[in-house]
mmCIF file of C-alpha atoms in Angstrom:
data_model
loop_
_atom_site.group_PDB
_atom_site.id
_atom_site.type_symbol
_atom_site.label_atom_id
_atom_site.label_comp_id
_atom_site.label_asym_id
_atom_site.label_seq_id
_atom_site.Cartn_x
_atom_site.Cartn_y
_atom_site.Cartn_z
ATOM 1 C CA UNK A 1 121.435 114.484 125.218
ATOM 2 C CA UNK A 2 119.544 111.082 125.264
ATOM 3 C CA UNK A 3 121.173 108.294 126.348
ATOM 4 C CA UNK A 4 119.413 104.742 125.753
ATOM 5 C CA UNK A 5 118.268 103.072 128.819
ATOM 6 C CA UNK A 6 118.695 106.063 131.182
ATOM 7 C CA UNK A 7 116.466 106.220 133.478
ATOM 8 C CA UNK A 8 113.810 104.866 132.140
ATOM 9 C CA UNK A 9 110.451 103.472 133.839
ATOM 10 C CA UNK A 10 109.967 101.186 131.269
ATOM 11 C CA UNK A 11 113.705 99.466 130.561
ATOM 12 C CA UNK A 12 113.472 96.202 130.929
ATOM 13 C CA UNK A 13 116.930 93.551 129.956
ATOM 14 C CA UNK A 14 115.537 91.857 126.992
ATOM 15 C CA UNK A 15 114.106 94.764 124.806
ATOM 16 C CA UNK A 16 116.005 93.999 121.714
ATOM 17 C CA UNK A 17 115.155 90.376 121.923
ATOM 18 C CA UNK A 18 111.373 90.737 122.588
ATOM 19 C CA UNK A 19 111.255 93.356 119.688
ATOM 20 C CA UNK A 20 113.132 91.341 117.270
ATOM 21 C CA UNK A 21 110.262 88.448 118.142
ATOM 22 C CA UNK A 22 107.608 91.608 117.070
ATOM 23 C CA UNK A 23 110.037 92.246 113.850
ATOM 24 C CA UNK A 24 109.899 88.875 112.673
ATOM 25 C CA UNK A 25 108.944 88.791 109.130
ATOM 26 C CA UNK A 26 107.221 85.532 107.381
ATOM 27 C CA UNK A 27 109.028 83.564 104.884
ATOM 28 C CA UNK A 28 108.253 83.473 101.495
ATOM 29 C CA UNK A 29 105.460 80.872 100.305
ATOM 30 C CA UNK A 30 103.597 80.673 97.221
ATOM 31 C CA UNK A 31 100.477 81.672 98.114
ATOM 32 C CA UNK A 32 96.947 82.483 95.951
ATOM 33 C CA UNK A 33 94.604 83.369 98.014
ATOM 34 C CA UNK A 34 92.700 86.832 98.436
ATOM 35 C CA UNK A 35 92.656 88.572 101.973
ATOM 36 C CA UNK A 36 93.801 91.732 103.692
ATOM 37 C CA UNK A 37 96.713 89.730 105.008
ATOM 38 C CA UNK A 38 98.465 88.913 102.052
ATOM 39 C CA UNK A 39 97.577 92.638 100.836
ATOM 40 C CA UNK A 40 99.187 93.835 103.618
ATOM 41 C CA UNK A 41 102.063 91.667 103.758
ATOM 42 C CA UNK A 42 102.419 92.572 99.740
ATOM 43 C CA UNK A 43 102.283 96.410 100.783
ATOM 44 C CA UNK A 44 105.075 96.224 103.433
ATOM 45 C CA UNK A 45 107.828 94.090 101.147
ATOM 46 C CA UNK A 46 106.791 96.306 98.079
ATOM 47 C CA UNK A 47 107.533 99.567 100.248
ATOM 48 C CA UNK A 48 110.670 98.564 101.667
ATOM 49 C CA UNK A 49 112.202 97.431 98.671
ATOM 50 C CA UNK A 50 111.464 100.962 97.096
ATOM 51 C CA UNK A 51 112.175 103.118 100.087
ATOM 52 C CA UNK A 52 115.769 100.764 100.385
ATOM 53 C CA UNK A 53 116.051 101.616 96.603
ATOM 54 C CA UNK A 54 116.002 97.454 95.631
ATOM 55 C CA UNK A 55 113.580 99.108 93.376
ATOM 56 C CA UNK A 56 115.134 102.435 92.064
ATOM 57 C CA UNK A 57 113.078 105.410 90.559
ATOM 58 C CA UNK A 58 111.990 105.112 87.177
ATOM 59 C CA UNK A 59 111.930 101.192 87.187
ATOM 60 C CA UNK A 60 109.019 99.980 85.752
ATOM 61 C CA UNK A 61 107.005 97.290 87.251
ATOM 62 C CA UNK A 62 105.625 94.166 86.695
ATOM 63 C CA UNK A 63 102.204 92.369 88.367
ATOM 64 C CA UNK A 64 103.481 88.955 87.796
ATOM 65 C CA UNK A 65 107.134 89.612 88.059
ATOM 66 C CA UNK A 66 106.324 90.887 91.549
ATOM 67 C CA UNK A 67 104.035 87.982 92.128
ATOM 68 C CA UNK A 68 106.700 85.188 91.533
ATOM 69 C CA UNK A 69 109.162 86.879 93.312
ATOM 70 C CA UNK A 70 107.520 87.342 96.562
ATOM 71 C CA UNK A 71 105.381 84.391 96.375
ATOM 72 C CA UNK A 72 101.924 86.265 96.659
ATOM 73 C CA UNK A 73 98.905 86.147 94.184
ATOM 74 C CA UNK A 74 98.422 88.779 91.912
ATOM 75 C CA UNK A 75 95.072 90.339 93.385
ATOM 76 C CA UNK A 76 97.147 91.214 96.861
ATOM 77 C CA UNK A 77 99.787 92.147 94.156
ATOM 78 C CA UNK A 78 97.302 94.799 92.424
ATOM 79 C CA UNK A 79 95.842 96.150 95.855
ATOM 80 C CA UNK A 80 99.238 96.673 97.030
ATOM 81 C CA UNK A 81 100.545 98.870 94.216
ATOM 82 C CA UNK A 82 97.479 100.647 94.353
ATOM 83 C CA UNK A 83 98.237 101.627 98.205
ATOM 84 C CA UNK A 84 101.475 102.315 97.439
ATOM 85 C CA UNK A 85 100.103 104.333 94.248
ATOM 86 C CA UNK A 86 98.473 106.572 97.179
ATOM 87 C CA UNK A 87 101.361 106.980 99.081
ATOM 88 C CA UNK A 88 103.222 108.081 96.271
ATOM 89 C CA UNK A 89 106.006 106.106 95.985
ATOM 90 C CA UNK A 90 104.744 104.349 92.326
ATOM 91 C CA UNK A 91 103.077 105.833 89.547
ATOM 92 C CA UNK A 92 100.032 103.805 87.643
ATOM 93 C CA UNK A 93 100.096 105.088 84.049
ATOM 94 C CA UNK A 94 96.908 103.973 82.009
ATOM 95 C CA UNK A 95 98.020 101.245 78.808
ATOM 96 C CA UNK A 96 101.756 102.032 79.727
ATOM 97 C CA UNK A 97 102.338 100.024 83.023
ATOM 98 C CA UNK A 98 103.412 101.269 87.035
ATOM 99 C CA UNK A 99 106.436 103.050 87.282
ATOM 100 C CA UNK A 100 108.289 103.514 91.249
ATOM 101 C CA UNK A 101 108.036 107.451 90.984
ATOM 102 C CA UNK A 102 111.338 109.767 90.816
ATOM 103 C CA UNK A 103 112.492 111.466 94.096
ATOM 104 C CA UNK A 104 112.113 114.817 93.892
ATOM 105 C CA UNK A 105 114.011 117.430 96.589
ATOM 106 C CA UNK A 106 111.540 120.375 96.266
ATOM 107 C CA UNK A 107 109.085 117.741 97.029
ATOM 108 C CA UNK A 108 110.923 116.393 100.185
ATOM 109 C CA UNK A 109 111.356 120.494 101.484
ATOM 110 C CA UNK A 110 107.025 121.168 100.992
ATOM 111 C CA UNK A 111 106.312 117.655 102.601
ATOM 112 C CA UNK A 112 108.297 119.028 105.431
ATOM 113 C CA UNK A 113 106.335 122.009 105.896
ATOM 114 C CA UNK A 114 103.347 119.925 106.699
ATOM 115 C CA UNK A 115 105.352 117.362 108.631
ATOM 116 C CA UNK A 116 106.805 119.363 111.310
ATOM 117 C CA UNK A 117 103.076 120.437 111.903
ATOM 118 C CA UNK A 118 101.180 117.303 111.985
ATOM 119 C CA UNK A 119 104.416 115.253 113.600
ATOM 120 C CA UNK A 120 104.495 117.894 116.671
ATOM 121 C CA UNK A 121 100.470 117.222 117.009
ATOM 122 C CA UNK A 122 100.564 113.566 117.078
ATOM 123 C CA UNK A 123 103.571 113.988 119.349
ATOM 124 C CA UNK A 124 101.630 115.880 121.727
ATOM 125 C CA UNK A 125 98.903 113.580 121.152
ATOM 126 C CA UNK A 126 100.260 110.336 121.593
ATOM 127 C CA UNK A 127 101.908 111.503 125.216
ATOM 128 C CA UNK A 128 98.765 112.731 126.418
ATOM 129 C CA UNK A 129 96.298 109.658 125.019
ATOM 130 C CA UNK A 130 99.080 106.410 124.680
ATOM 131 C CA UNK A 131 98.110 103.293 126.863
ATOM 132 C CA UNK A 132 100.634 102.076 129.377
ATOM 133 C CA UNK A 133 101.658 98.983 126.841
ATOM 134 C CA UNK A 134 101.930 101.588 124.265
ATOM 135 C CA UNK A 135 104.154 103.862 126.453
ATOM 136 C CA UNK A 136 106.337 100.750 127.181
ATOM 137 C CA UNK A 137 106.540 99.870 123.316
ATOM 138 C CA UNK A 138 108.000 103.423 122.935
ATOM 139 C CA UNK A 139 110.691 103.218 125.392
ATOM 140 C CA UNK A 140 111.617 100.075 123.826
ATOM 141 C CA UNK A 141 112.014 101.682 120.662
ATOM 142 C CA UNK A 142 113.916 104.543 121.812
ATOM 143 C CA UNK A 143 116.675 101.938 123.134
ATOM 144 C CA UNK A 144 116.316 99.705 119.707
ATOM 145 C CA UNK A 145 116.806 102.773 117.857
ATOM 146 C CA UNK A 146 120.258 103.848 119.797
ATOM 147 C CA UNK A 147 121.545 100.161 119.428
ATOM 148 C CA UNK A 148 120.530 99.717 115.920
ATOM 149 C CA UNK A 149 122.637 102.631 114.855
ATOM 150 C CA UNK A 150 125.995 102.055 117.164
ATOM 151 C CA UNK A 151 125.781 99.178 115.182
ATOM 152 C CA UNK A 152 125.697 101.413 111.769
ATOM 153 C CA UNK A 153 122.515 99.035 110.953
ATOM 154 C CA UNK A 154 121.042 101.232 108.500
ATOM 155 C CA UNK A 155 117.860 98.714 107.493
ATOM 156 C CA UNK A 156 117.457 97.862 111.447
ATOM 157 C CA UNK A 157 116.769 101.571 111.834
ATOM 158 C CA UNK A 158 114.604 101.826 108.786
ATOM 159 C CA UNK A 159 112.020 99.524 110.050
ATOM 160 C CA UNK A 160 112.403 100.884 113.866
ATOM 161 C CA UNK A 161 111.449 104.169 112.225
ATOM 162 C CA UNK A 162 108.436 103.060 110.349
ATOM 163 C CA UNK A 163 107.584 100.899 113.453
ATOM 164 C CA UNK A 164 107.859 104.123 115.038
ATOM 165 C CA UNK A 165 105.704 106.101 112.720
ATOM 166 C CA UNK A 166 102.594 103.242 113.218
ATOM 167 C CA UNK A 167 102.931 103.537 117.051
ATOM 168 C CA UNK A 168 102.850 107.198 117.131
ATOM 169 C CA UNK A 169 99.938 107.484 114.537
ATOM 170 C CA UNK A 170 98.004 104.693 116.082
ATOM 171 C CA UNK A 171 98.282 106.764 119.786
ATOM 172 C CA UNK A 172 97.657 109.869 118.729
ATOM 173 C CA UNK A 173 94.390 107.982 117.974
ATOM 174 C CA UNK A 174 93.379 110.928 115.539
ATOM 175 C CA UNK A 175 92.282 109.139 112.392
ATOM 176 C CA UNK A 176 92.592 112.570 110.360
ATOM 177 C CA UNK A 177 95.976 112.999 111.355
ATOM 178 C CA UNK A 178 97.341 109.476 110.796
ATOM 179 C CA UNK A 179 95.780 109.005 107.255
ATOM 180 C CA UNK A 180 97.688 112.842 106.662
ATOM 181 C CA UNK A 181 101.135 111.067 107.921
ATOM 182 C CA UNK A 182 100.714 108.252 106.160
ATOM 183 C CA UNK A 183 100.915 109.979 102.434
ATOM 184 C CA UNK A 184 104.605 111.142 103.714
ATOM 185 C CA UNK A 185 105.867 108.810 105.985
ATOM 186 C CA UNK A 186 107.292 106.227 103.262
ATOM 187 C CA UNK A 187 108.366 109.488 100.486
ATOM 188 C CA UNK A 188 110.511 110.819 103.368
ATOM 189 C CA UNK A 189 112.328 107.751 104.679
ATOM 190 C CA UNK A 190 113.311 106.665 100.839
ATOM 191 C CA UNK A 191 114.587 110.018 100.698
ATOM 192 C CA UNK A 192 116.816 109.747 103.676
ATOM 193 C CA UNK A 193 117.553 106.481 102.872
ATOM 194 C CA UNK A 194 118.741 107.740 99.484
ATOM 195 C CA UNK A 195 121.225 110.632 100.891
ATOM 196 C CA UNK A 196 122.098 109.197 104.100
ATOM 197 C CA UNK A 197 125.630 108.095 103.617
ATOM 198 C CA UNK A 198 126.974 111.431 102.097
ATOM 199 C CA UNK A 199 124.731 113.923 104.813
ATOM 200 C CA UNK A 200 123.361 112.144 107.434
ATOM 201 C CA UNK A 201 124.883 111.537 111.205
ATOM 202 C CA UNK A 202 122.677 108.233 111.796
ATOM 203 C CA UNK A 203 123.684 108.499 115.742
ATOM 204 C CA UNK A 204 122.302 111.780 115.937
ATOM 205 C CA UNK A 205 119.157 110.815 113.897
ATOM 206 C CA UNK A 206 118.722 108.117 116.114
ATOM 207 C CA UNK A 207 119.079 110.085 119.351
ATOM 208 C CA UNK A 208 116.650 112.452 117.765
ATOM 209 C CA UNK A 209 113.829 110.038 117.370
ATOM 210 C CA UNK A 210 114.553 108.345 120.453
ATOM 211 C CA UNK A 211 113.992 111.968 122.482
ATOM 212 C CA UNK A 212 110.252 111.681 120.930
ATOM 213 C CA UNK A 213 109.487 108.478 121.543
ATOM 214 C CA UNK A 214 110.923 108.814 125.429
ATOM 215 C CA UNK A 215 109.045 111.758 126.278
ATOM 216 C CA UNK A 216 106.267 109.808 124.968
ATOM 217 C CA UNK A 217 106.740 106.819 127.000
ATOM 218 C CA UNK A 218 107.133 109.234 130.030
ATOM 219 C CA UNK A 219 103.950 111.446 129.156
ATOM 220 C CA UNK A 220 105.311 114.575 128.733
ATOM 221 C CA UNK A 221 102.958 115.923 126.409
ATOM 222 C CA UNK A 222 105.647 119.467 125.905
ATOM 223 C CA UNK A 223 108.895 117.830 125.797
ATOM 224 C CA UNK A 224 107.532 115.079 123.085
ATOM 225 C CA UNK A 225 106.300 118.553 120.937
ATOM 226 C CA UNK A 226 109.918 119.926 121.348
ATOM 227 C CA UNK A 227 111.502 116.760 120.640
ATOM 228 C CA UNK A 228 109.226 116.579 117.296
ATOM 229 C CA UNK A 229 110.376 119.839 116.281
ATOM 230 C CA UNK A 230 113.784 118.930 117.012
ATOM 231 C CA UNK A 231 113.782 116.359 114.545
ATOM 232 C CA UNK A 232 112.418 118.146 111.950
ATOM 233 C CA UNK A 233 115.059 120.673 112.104
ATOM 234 C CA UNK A 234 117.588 117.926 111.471
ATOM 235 C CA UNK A 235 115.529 116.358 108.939
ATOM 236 C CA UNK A 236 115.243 119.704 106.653
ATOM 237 C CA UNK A 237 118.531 120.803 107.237
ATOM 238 C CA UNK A 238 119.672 117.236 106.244
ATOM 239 C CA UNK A 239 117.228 117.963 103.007
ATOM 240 C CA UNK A 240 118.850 121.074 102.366
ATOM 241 C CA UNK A 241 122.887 119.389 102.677
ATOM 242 C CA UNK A 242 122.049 117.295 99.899
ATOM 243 C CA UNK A 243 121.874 120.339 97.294
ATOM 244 C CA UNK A 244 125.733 120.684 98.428
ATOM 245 C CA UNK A 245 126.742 116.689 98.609
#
């Protein structure tokens, strides 16, 4: 069983302040302007306010509702919903406005077919091709991961696990691969956030990711695979306990 901090090359005695500095997010400001910045910023609030259910399924959204509330233009705005359009998580409906889309559980269980594939790749992947500052962001993360959950932090985890997702994708340095992850990545954490306090062991979850991300950081190209599949055994059967919660 994985234990944070053991034995690790790469534990060093300030990891969860130096990635709380990388966590940081920007205060609001009322801003107008038009650049991939603001887009992205835009994206990243937008999708963790509907994977953390602020914004629940079947609410129907508003351009300049959104606009005033996080203090972005409305272009950004626009080319944010439309990202999150592709991801899934909101639906654009011609003269009738953008709707965050339902979660669905037969969904969740097909997505999961193709994830334990593609996750056990870029596992494999990102062992074998990760830089050294990579390697050492991953150990990081596997201890951030253990001490967000002792903690019960549920939204700490949330954004180590999309953190997570990035650093894997961008290692695996398969562009193919990362654009596939990406359509799932943000459907499957809403779903566990949705479920997670009737079916979910967050320790375990967190020791689970954590076993990835330290065979990563030690290059061990088999263990990451087995630690992928590992998860996704948890993850479906946690699916599946939510037909009986």
């Amino acid at each position: 069983m994985y234990t944070a901090g053991m034995d690790s090359p790469f534990s060093r005695g300030k990891i969860g302040k130096s990635l709380a500095k990388k966590q940081t997010r920007p205060g609001p400001r009322v801003v107008e302007a038009d650049d991939g910045t603001l887009t992205d910023r835009a994206y990243r609030e937008l999708e963790e306010m509907i994977v953390t259910l602020q914004l629940l399924p079947g609410t129907v959204l508003s351009e300049q509702a959104l606009s005033v509330r996080l203090k972005i233009g409305r272009t950004p705005i626009r080319e944010a919903l439309q990202r999150l359009a592709r991801d899934g998580l909101v639906l654009i409906m011609p003269r009738r406005g953008i709707m965050v889309s339902e979660i669905n559980l037969r969904l969740q269980l097909r997505l999961l077919e193709v994830r334990r594939e593609l996750e056990r790749l870029m596992a494999k992947l990102a062992a074998e091709r990760a830089t050294l500052d990579e390697r050492r962001e991953f150990a990081e993360l596997a201890e951030a991961m253990i001490a967000a959950a002792a903690k019960a932090d549920d939204i700490a985890f949330m954004r180590l696990d999309q953190r997570f997702n990035v650093l894997v994708a961008t290692a695996a340095r398969n562009e193919f691969a990362r654009r596939s992850m990406g359509l799932m990545n943000a459907l499957s954490r809403r779903f566990w956030y949705q479920h997670y306090q009737q079916v979910a062991d967050l320790p375990l979850a967190a020791k689970l990711h954590a076993a990835v991300a330290e065979a990563v950081a030690r290059k061990k190209a088999t263990a990451a695979a087995t630690a992928s599949d590992r998860l996704i055994d948890y993850i479906e059967d946690f699916a599946r306990k939510t037909l009986e919660a």
